[in-house]
mmCIF file of C-alpha atoms in Angstrom:
data_model
loop_
_atom_site.group_PDB
_atom_site.id
_atom_site.type_symbol
_atom_site.label_atom_id
_atom_site.label_comp_id
_atom_site.label_asym_id
_atom_site.label_seq_id
_atom_site.Cartn_x
_atom_site.Cartn_y
_atom_site.Cartn_z
ATOM 1 C CA UNK A 27 -18.711 1.636 0.170
ATOM 2 C CA UNK A 28 -19.336 -1.215 -2.222
ATOM 3 C CA UNK A 29 -17.394 -4.486 -1.858
ATOM 4 C CA UNK A 30 -17.335 -7.784 -3.703
ATOM 5 C CA UNK A 31 -15.567 -11.158 -3.552
ATOM 6 C CA UNK A 32 -11.987 -11.066 -4.819
ATOM 7 C CA UNK A 33 -12.605 -13.659 -7.508
ATOM 8 C CA UNK A 34 -15.469 -11.651 -8.948
ATOM 9 C CA UNK A 35 -13.566 -8.391 -9.194
ATOM 10 C CA UNK A 36 -13.629 -7.221 -12.790
ATOM 11 C CA UNK A 37 -11.846 -3.890 -12.699
ATOM 12 C CA UNK A 38 -8.810 -2.442 -10.965
ATOM 13 C CA UNK A 39 -11.125 -0.020 -9.207
ATOM 14 C CA UNK A 40 -12.894 -2.736 -7.272
ATOM 15 C CA UNK A 41 -11.966 -2.096 -3.698
ATOM 16 C CA UNK A 42 -12.853 -5.069 -1.567
ATOM 17 C CA UNK A 43 -12.755 -8.838 -1.570
ATOM 18 C CA UNK A 44 -14.166 -11.299 0.906
ATOM 19 C CA UNK A 45 -11.621 -13.375 2.791
ATOM 20 C CA UNK A 46 -11.016 -16.798 1.261
ATOM 21 C CA UNK A 47 -10.193 -19.822 3.385
ATOM 22 C CA UNK A 48 -6.444 -20.261 3.678
ATOM 23 C CA UNK A 49 -4.333 -22.098 6.243
ATOM 24 C CA UNK A 50 -2.781 -19.924 8.942
ATOM 25 C CA UNK A 51 0.608 -20.464 10.471
ATOM 26 C CA UNK A 52 0.136 -20.775 14.212
ATOM 27 C CA UNK A 53 3.733 -20.337 15.316
ATOM 28 C CA UNK A 54 4.302 -17.294 17.485
ATOM 29 C CA UNK A 55 7.045 -15.938 19.695
ATOM 30 C CA UNK A 56 8.043 -18.265 22.517
ATOM 31 C CA UNK A 57 5.778 -21.212 23.253
ATOM 32 C CA UNK A 58 2.544 -19.342 22.622
ATOM 33 C CA UNK A 59 0.599 -19.757 19.392
ATOM 34 C CA UNK A 60 -1.259 -17.052 17.506
ATOM 35 C CA UNK A 61 -4.516 -18.816 18.320
ATOM 36 C CA UNK A 62 -3.761 -18.285 22.041
ATOM 37 C CA UNK A 63 -3.393 -14.536 21.626
ATOM 38 C CA UNK A 64 -5.866 -11.717 21.122
ATOM 39 C CA UNK A 65 -5.457 -8.998 18.516
ATOM 40 C CA UNK A 66 -5.300 -5.416 19.730
ATOM 41 C CA UNK A 67 -6.809 -4.282 16.430
ATOM 42 C CA UNK A 68 -9.898 -5.011 14.390
ATOM 43 C CA UNK A 69 -8.031 -4.335 11.136
ATOM 44 C CA UNK A 70 -4.394 -4.030 10.085
ATOM 45 C CA UNK A 71 -3.875 -1.796 7.034
ATOM 46 C CA UNK A 72 -0.805 -1.848 4.780
ATOM 47 C CA UNK A 73 0.577 0.664 2.334
ATOM 48 C CA UNK A 74 1.838 -0.987 -0.873
ATOM 49 C CA UNK A 75 4.980 0.622 -2.319
ATOM 50 C CA UNK A 76 7.894 0.420 0.075
ATOM 51 C CA UNK A 77 5.955 -1.788 2.502
ATOM 52 C CA UNK A 78 4.490 -4.721 0.576
ATOM 53 C CA UNK A 79 6.720 -4.221 -2.464
ATOM 54 C CA UNK A 80 10.195 -2.888 -3.069
ATOM 55 C CA UNK A 81 9.167 -1.025 -6.209
ATOM 56 C CA UNK A 82 11.439 2.006 -6.328
ATOM 57 C CA UNK A 83 13.293 0.795 -9.445
ATOM 58 C CA UNK A 84 10.046 0.192 -11.333
ATOM 59 C CA UNK A 85 8.877 3.695 -10.433
ATOM 60 C CA UNK A 86 12.067 5.253 -11.793
ATOM 61 C CA UNK A 87 11.731 3.231 -14.994
ATOM 62 C CA UNK A 88 8.096 4.286 -15.402
ATOM 63 C CA UNK A 89 8.690 8.021 -15.052
ATOM 64 C CA UNK A 90 11.946 7.923 -17.028
ATOM 65 C CA UNK A 91 10.026 6.410 -19.939
ATOM 66 C CA UNK A 92 7.793 9.479 -19.844
ATOM 67 C CA UNK A 93 10.824 11.769 -19.619
ATOM 68 C CA UNK A 94 12.417 10.031 -22.605
ATOM 69 C CA UNK A 95 9.201 10.317 -24.616
ATOM 70 C CA UNK A 96 9.183 14.074 -24.053
ATOM 71 C CA UNK A 97 12.896 14.393 -24.791
ATOM 72 C CA UNK A 98 13.733 15.336 -21.215
ATOM 73 C CA UNK A 99 16.726 14.162 -19.177
ATOM 74 C CA UNK A 100 16.333 11.113 -16.922
ATOM 75 C CA UNK A 101 15.444 11.759 -13.308
ATOM 76 C CA UNK A 102 18.342 12.537 -11.002
ATOM 77 C CA UNK A 103 18.510 9.657 -8.524
ATOM 78 C CA UNK A 104 20.323 11.891 -6.053
ATOM 79 C CA UNK A 105 17.306 14.209 -5.902
ATOM 80 C CA UNK A 106 15.727 12.975 -2.678
ATOM 81 C CA UNK A 107 12.643 15.166 -3.022
ATOM 82 C CA UNK A 108 11.879 13.715 -6.455
ATOM 83 C CA UNK A 109 12.496 10.203 -5.103
ATOM 84 C CA UNK A 110 10.067 10.783 -2.243
ATOM 85 C CA UNK A 111 7.379 12.122 -4.572
ATOM 86 C CA UNK A 112 7.569 9.419 -7.237
ATOM 87 C CA UNK A 113 7.592 6.654 -4.622
ATOM 88 C CA UNK A 114 4.811 7.828 -2.317
ATOM 89 C CA UNK A 115 2.462 10.221 -4.126
ATOM 90 C CA UNK A 116 -0.461 9.288 -6.356
ATOM 91 C CA UNK A 117 0.069 9.113 -10.133
ATOM 92 C CA UNK A 118 -1.764 12.395 -10.779
ATOM 93 C CA UNK A 119 0.195 14.202 -8.080
ATOM 94 C CA UNK A 120 3.531 12.833 -9.325
ATOM 95 C CA UNK A 121 2.742 13.904 -12.879
ATOM 96 C CA UNK A 122 1.779 17.376 -11.674
ATOM 97 C CA UNK A 123 5.041 17.585 -9.721
ATOM 98 C CA UNK A 124 7.170 16.768 -12.768
ATOM 99 C CA UNK A 125 5.137 18.318 -15.583
ATOM 100 C CA UNK A 126 3.240 21.313 -14.179
ATOM 101 C CA UNK A 127 3.773 24.211 -16.568
ATOM 102 C CA UNK A 128 5.066 21.962 -19.356
ATOM 103 C CA UNK A 129 3.340 22.659 -22.679
ATOM 104 C CA UNK A 130 3.267 18.898 -23.313
ATOM 105 C CA UNK A 131 1.744 18.056 -19.943
ATOM 106 C CA UNK A 132 -1.389 16.456 -21.392
ATOM 107 C CA UNK A 133 0.717 14.505 -23.871
ATOM 108 C CA UNK A 134 2.813 13.228 -20.965
ATOM 109 C CA UNK A 135 -0.337 12.054 -19.174
ATOM 110 C CA UNK A 136 -1.591 10.259 -22.282
ATOM 111 C CA UNK A 137 1.710 8.496 -22.898
ATOM 112 C CA UNK A 138 2.108 7.473 -19.252
ATOM 113 C CA UNK A 139 -1.248 5.721 -19.379
ATOM 114 C CA UNK A 140 -0.004 3.505 -22.237
ATOM 115 C CA UNK A 141 2.765 1.987 -20.078
ATOM 116 C CA UNK A 142 1.590 -1.397 -18.826
ATOM 117 C CA UNK A 143 2.151 -2.535 -15.258
ATOM 118 C CA UNK A 144 3.306 -6.006 -16.300
ATOM 119 C CA UNK A 145 6.223 -4.505 -18.230
ATOM 120 C CA UNK A 146 7.435 -3.144 -14.884
ATOM 121 C CA UNK A 147 6.760 -6.229 -12.772
ATOM 122 C CA UNK A 148 10.280 -7.709 -13.252
ATOM 123 C CA UNK A 149 11.610 -4.661 -11.400
ATOM 124 C CA UNK A 150 9.447 -5.237 -8.317
ATOM 125 C CA UNK A 151 9.956 -7.691 -5.474
ATOM 126 C CA UNK A 152 7.955 -8.524 -2.401
ATOM 127 C CA UNK A 153 9.409 -7.444 0.922
ATOM 128 C CA UNK A 154 10.944 -10.298 2.920
ATOM 129 C CA UNK A 155 8.670 -11.953 5.457
ATOM 130 C CA UNK A 156 5.494 -10.250 4.269
ATOM 131 C CA UNK A 157 3.429 -13.351 3.458
ATOM 132 C CA UNK A 158 4.622 -15.103 6.629
ATOM 133 C CA UNK A 159 3.362 -12.130 8.650
ATOM 134 C CA UNK A 160 0.011 -12.203 6.830
ATOM 135 C CA UNK A 161 -0.336 -15.907 7.609
ATOM 136 C CA UNK A 162 0.083 -15.141 11.302
ATOM 137 C CA UNK A 163 -2.415 -12.291 11.241
ATOM 138 C CA UNK A 164 -5.136 -13.666 8.986
ATOM 139 C CA UNK A 165 -8.094 -15.105 10.829
ATOM 140 C CA UNK A 166 -7.222 -13.105 13.943
ATOM 141 C CA UNK A 167 -7.612 -9.605 12.517
ATOM 142 C CA UNK A 168 -8.949 -8.260 9.228
ATOM 143 C CA UNK A 169 -6.402 -7.158 6.621
ATOM 144 C CA UNK A 170 -6.572 -4.227 4.198
ATOM 145 C CA UNK A 171 -4.444 -2.199 1.793
ATOM 146 C CA UNK A 172 -4.497 1.588 1.447
ATOM 147 C CA UNK A 173 -2.318 2.770 -1.424
ATOM 148 C CA UNK A 174 -1.770 5.729 -3.707
ATOM 149 C CA UNK A 175 -1.576 3.342 -6.645
ATOM 150 C CA UNK A 176 -4.565 3.759 -8.926
ATOM 151 C CA UNK A 177 -5.106 0.939 -11.412
ATOM 152 C CA UNK A 178 -2.575 -1.845 -10.837
ATOM 153 C CA UNK A 179 -3.473 -3.305 -7.442
ATOM 154 C CA UNK A 180 -5.682 -6.101 -8.752
ATOM 155 C CA UNK A 181 -2.829 -7.339 -10.949
ATOM 156 C CA UNK A 182 -0.277 -6.968 -8.143
ATOM 157 C CA UNK A 183 -2.435 -9.016 -5.781
ATOM 158 C CA UNK A 184 -2.832 -11.715 -8.422
ATOM 159 C CA UNK A 185 0.768 -11.766 -9.671
ATOM 160 C CA UNK A 186 2.349 -11.816 -6.210
ATOM 161 C CA UNK A 187 0.063 -14.541 -4.854
ATOM 162 C CA UNK A 188 -1.845 -12.327 -2.419
ATOM 163 C CA UNK A 189 -5.379 -13.274 -3.467
ATOM 164 C CA UNK A 190 -7.540 -14.064 -0.457
ATOM 165 C CA UNK A 191 -5.633 -12.103 2.162
ATOM 166 C CA UNK A 192 -7.198 -8.649 1.945
ATOM 167 C CA UNK A 193 -10.854 -7.892 2.539
ATOM 168 C CA UNK A 194 -10.544 -4.287 1.418
ATOM 169 C CA UNK A 195 -8.136 -2.690 -1.064
ATOM 170 C CA UNK A 196 -8.400 1.099 -1.190
ATOM 171 C CA UNK A 197 -6.672 2.860 -4.094
ATOM 172 C CA UNK A 198 -6.239 6.462 -5.220
ATOM 173 C CA UNK A 199 -8.777 5.890 -7.995
ATOM 174 C CA UNK A 200 -11.546 5.369 -5.449
ATOM 175 C CA UNK A 201 -11.223 8.652 -3.553
ATOM 176 C CA UNK A 202 -11.358 12.353 -4.308
ATOM 177 C CA UNK A 203 -8.341 12.993 -2.085
ATOM 178 C CA UNK A 204 -5.509 10.417 -1.955
ATOM 179 C CA UNK A 205 -2.937 10.249 0.841
ATOM 180 C CA UNK A 206 -1.715 12.379 2.615
ATOM 181 C CA UNK A 207 -5.407 13.248 2.979
ATOM 182 C CA UNK A 208 -7.093 10.885 5.488
ATOM 183 C CA UNK A 209 -10.015 10.098 3.158
ATOM 184 C CA UNK A 210 -8.683 6.699 1.964
ATOM 185 C CA UNK A 211 -8.066 5.471 5.503
ATOM 186 C CA UNK A 212 -11.423 6.783 6.675
ATOM 187 C CA UNK A 213 -13.090 4.780 3.903
ATOM 188 C CA UNK A 214 -11.290 1.649 5.095
ATOM 189 C CA UNK A 215 -12.585 2.296 8.615
ATOM 190 C CA UNK A 216 -16.078 2.764 7.197
ATOM 191 C CA UNK A 217 -15.911 -0.568 5.403
ATOM 192 C CA UNK A 218 -15.000 -2.449 8.566
ATOM 193 C CA UNK A 219 -17.195 -0.404 10.894
ATOM 194 C CA UNK A 220 -14.056 0.257 12.924
ATOM 195 C CA UNK A 221 -13.092 3.166 15.141
ATOM 196 C CA UNK A 222 -9.689 4.762 14.428
ATOM 197 C CA UNK A 223 -8.130 3.214 17.526
ATOM 198 C CA UNK A 224 -9.273 -0.237 16.353
ATOM 199 C CA UNK A 225 -7.037 -0.019 13.265
ATOM 200 C CA UNK A 226 -3.287 -0.065 12.700
ATOM 201 C CA UNK A 227 -1.633 1.393 9.590
ATOM 202 C CA UNK A 228 1.830 0.371 8.395
ATOM 203 C CA UNK A 229 3.517 2.783 5.987
ATOM 204 C CA UNK A 230 6.933 4.041 4.967
ATOM 205 C CA UNK A 231 6.376 7.604 3.794
ATOM 206 C CA UNK A 232 5.398 10.995 5.113
ATOM 207 C CA UNK A 233 2.123 10.785 3.169
ATOM 208 C CA UNK A 234 1.283 7.628 5.146
ATOM 209 C CA UNK A 235 2.135 9.216 8.470
ATOM 210 C CA UNK A 236 0.059 12.320 7.715
ATOM 211 C CA UNK A 237 -2.914 10.288 6.496
ATOM 212 C CA UNK A 238 -2.823 8.156 9.642
ATOM 213 C CA UNK A 239 -2.571 11.244 11.845
ATOM 214 C CA UNK A 240 -5.506 12.864 10.057
ATOM 215 C CA UNK A 241 -7.616 9.732 10.453
ATOM 216 C CA UNK A 242 -6.574 9.222 14.077
ATOM 217 C CA UNK A 243 -5.181 5.749 13.332
ATOM 218 C CA UNK A 244 -2.099 4.376 15.143
ATOM 219 C CA UNK A 245 0.843 4.330 12.721
ATOM 220 C CA UNK A 246 3.858 2.038 12.415
ATOM 221 C CA UNK A 247 6.793 3.178 10.302
ATOM 222 C CA UNK A 248 8.399 0.524 8.085
ATOM 223 C CA UNK A 249 12.104 0.930 7.289
ATOM 224 C CA UNK A 250 11.955 4.648 8.025
ATOM 225 C CA UNK A 251 12.348 6.872 11.059
ATOM 226 C CA UNK A 252 9.135 8.844 10.885
ATOM 227 C CA UNK A 253 7.332 9.688 14.137
ATOM 228 C CA UNK A 254 5.274 6.581 14.870
ATOM 229 C CA UNK A 255 3.967 4.163 17.464
ATOM 230 C CA UNK A 256 6.944 1.997 16.467
ATOM 231 C CA UNK A 257 9.584 1.746 13.749
ATOM 232 C CA UNK A 258 10.153 -1.737 12.338
ATOM 233 C CA UNK A 259 12.694 -3.174 9.901
ATOM 234 C CA UNK A 260 11.073 -6.544 9.134
ATOM 235 C CA UNK A 261 7.486 -7.709 8.752
ATOM 236 C CA UNK A 262 7.921 -10.346 11.449
ATOM 237 C CA UNK A 263 8.075 -7.512 13.985
ATOM 238 C CA UNK A 264 4.473 -6.528 13.314
ATOM 239 C CA UNK A 265 3.126 -9.612 15.079
ATOM 240 C CA UNK A 266 4.149 -8.477 18.548
ATOM 241 C CA UNK A 267 2.493 -5.094 17.986
ATOM 242 C CA UNK A 268 -0.793 -6.679 16.917
ATOM 243 C CA UNK A 269 -1.206 -9.430 19.496
ATOM 244 C CA UNK A 270 -1.425 -9.048 23.248
ATOM 245 C CA UNK A 271 -0.923 -11.697 25.907
#
């Protein structure tokens, strides 16, 4: 799997960036510091939507723009199945879910690809405590992203000040089978030369849980109650799962 330095990435399909030097917060629970502790894992992998970013509103806006273009009614926000799909599935799979059998399906795909990520950025926010958690982890374990986003991750990393944290960013555009298939996570393992038990994956959706199960990677559920090694509500909680006395 090809990788290159983050500052030399030229397309949204570039998947990896070398770690840049950045100061690391050394405060840990109690009187111990992160530098005193040993990581249980070679790499910690994060999903993006719902874990790094609260992006549900931007996703509704995106797909409602497509609905409006086709003259269809806005999405029903009480439809939990639709909410789950648009927030966790890859773009192609979401479009198939909403537009399979529609005579204007191809037109919907073409229009959707004209909507620019930066028009949606005001409707996204970073999850509380995320960067602080990265600062504790970086330098002690490798960091990666595995997302069903396809073409916007480079801009997200830049716009939210995350450049230099992640050595590998795996998107749906780089695999034949996005999550819930394990292929994206297996490619992350391949990049780091890591065994499944040497990685930890943090996700919020069923597609994340199933991908982790298929890859044999320990899974932590973020703000959800999926079967997992642990369920956490705040990014600060991840530190105690990564480091051991």
